[in-house]
Tab-separated table of C-alpha atoms in Angstrom:
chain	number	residue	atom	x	y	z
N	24	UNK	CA	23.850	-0.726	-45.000
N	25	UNK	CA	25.223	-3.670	-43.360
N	26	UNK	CA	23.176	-5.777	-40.529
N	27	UNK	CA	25.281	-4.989	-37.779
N	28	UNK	CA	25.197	-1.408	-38.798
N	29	UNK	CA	21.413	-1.069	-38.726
N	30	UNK	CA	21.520	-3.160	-35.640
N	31	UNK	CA	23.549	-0.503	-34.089
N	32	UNK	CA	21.555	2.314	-35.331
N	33	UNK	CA	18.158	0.599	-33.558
N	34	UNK	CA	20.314	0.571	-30.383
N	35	UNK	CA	20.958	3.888	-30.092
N	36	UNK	CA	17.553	4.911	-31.562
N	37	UNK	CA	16.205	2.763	-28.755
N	38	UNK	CA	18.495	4.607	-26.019
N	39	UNK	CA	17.942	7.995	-26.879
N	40	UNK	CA	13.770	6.952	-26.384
N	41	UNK	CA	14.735	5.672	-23.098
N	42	UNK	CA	16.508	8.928	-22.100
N	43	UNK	CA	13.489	10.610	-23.752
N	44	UNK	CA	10.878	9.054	-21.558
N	45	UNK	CA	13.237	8.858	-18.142
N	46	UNK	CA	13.050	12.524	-18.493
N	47	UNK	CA	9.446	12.984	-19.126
N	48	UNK	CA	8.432	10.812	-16.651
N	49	UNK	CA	10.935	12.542	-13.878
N	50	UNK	CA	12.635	8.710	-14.127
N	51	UNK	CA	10.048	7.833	-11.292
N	52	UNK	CA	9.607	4.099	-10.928
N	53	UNK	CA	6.288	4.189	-9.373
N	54	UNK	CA	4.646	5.659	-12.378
N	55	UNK	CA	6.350	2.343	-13.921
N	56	UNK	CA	4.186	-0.231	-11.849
N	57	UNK	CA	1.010	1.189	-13.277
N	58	UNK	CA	0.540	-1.751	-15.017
N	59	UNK	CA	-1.576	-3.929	-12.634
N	60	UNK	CA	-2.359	-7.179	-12.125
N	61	UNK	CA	-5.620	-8.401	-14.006
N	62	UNK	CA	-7.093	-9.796	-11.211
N	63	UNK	CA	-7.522	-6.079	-9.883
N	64	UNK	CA	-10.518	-4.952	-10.146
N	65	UNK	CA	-11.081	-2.148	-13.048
N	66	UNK	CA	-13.375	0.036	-10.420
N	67	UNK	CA	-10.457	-0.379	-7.858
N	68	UNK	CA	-7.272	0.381	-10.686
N	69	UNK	CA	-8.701	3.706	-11.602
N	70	UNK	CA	-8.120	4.505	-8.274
N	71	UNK	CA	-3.691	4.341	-8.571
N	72	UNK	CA	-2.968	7.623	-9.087
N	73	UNK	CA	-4.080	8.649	-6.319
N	74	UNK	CA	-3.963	5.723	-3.997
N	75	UNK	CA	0.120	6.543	-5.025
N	76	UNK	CA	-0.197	10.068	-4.313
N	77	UNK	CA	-1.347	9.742	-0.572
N	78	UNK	CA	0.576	6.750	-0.062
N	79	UNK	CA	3.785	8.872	-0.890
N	80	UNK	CA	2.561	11.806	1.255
N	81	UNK	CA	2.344	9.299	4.508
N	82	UNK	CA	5.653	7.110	3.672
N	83	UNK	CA	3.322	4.202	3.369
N	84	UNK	CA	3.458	1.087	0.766
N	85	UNK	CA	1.336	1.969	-2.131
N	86	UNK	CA	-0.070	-0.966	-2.483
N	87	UNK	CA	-1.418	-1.312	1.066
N	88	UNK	CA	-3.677	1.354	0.084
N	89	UNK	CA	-5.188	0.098	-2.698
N	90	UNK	CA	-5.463	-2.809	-1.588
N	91	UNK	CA	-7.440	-1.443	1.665
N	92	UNK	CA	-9.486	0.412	-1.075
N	93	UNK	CA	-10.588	-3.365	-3.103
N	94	UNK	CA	-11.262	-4.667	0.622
N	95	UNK	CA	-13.340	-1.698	1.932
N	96	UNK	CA	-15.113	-0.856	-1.163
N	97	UNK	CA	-13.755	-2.366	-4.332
N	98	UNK	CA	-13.783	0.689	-5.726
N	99	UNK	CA	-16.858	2.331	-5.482
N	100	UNK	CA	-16.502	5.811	-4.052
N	101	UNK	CA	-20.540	6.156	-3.065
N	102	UNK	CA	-20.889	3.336	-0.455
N	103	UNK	CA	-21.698	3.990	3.002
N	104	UNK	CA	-20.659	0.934	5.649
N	105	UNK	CA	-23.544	-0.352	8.330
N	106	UNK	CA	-21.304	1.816	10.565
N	107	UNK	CA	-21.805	4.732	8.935
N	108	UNK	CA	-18.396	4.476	7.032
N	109	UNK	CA	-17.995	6.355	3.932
N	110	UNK	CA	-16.530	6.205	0.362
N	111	UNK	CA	-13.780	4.378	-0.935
N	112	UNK	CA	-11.885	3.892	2.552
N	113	UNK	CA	-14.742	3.025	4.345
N	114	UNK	CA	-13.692	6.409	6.942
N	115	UNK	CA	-15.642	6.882	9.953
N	116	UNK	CA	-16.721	9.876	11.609
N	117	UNK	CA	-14.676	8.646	14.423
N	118	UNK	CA	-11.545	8.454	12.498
N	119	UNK	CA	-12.161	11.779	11.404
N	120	UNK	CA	-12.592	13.275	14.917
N	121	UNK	CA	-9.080	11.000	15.874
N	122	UNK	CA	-7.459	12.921	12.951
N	123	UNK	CA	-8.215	16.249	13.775
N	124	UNK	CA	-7.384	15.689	17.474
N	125	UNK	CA	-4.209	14.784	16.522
N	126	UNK	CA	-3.850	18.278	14.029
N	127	UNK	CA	-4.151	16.615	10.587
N	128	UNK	CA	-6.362	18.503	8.261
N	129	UNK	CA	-9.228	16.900	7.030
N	130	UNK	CA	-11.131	18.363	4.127
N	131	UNK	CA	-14.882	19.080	4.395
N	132	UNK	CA	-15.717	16.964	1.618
N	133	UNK	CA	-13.924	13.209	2.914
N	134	UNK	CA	-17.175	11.602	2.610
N	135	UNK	CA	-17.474	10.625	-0.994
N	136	UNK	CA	-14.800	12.860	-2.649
N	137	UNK	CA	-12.972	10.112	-4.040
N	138	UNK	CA	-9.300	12.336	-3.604
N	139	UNK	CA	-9.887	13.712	-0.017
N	140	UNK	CA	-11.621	10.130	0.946
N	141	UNK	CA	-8.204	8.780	-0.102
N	142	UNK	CA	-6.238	11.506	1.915
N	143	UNK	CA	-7.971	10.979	5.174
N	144	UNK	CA	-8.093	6.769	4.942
N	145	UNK	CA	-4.278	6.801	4.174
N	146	UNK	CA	-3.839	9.499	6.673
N	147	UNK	CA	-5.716	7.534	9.227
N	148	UNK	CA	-3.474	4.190	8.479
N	149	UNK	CA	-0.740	6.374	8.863
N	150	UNK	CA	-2.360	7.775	12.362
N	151	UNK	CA	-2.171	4.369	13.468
N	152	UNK	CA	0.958	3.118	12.383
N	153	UNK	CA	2.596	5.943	14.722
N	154	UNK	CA	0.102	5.202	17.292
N	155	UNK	CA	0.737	1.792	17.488
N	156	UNK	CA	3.266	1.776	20.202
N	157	UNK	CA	1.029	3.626	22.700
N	158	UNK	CA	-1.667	1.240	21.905
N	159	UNK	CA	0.203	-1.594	22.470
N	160	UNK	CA	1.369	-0.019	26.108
N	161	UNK	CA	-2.171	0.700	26.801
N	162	UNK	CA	-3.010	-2.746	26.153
N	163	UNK	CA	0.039	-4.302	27.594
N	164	UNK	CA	1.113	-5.979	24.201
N	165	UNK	CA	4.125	-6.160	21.960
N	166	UNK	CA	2.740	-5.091	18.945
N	167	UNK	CA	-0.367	-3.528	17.443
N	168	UNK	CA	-1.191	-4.236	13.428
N	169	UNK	CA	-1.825	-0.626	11.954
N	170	UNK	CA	-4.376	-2.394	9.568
N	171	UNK	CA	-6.388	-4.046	12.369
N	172	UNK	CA	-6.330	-0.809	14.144
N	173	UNK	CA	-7.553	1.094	11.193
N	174	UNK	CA	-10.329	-1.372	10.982
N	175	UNK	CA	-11.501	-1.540	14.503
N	176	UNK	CA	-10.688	2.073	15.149
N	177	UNK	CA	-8.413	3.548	17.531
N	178	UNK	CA	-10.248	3.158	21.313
N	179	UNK	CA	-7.865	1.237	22.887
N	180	UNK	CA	-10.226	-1.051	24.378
N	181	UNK	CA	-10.436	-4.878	24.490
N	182	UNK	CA	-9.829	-5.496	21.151
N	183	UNK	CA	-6.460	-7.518	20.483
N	184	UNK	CA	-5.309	-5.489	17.625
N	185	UNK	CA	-3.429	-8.296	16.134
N	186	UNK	CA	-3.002	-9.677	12.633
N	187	UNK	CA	-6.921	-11.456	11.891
N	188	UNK	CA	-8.983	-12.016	8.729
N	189	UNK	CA	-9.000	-8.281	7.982
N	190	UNK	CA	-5.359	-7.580	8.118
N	191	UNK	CA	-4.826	-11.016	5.727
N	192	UNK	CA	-7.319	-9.852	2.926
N	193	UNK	CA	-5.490	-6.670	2.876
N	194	UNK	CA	-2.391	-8.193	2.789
N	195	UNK	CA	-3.107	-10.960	0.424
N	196	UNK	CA	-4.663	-8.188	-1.893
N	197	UNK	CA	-1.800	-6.104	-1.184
N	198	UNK	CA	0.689	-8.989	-2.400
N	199	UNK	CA	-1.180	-9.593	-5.723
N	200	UNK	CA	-0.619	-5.946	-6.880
N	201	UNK	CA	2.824	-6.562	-5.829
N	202	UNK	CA	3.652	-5.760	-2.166
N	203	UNK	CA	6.223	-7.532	-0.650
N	204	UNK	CA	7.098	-7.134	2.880
């Protein structure tokens, strides 16, 4: 057999493995970006799956999520915050009572359930993404950050609600596993 024969044969070898794995994997591009960054922490990388999953449900950037996962708790799905925040999201009760108020369902177990932790942290961003217009109002400004909101919690009260160190770790976490904005 002749080179550019073989060479031909590889290429459509080689295609039909392509096709194979487009259709196994439902051709999804997320699945794709698995492959992280080393400088993400093992503890936080286990959590993708379902960082992806949540962040899908809510229309919000995967990456934002995990990232807000290595800044609240790199990864470790048993911490509890000074202010009684919980799990991998660092939720509050707080959030949780904001949540329900506003007819989300929260599962029983968000504390340290790493899955429904997930669910109700990304829920909450997602809370106050679509809340951040009313906050602003309240507060007579432009623009609220969703992230700072999520971090201070959703009183509007004094707090400026703009971009600040917390927003910028996210976001610079965010960027290294590949969010761009």
């Amino acid at each position: 057999m002749e080179l550019t024969t073989m060479i031909a044969v590889a290429l459509v070898v080689l295609a039909v493995i392509a096709a194979i794995y487009s259709r196994v994997t439902g051709g999804s591009s997320a699945k794709a970006e698995k492959v992280l960054p080393p400088q993400v922490p093992g503890p936080v990388a286990r959590w993708y799956d379902t960082a992806l999953k949540w962040a899908q449900n809510y229309d919000l950037p995967w990456q934002v999520v995990l990232a807000q996962i290595w800044q609240e708790s790199t990864g470790d799905p048993n911490i509890v915050g000074a202010n009684s925040d919980y799990g991998l999201m660092q939720v509050t009760p707080g959030a949780v009572t904001d949540l329900k108020r506003e007819g989300y369902q929260v599962p029983d177990d968000w504390k340290f359930n790493p899955e429904s932790n997930i669910q109700v942290g990304t829920a909450y961003l997602h809370l106050m993404r679509s809340q951040s217009g009313k906050l602003a109002d309240a507060l007579g400004k432009s623009k609220v950050d969703a992230l700072e909101a999520y971090n201070e919690g959703f009183t509007g009260g004094s707090r400026d609600y703009g971009p600040d160190d917390y927003t910028n770790s996210v976001l610079d976490k965010a960027r290294i596993i590949g969010y761009s904005a």
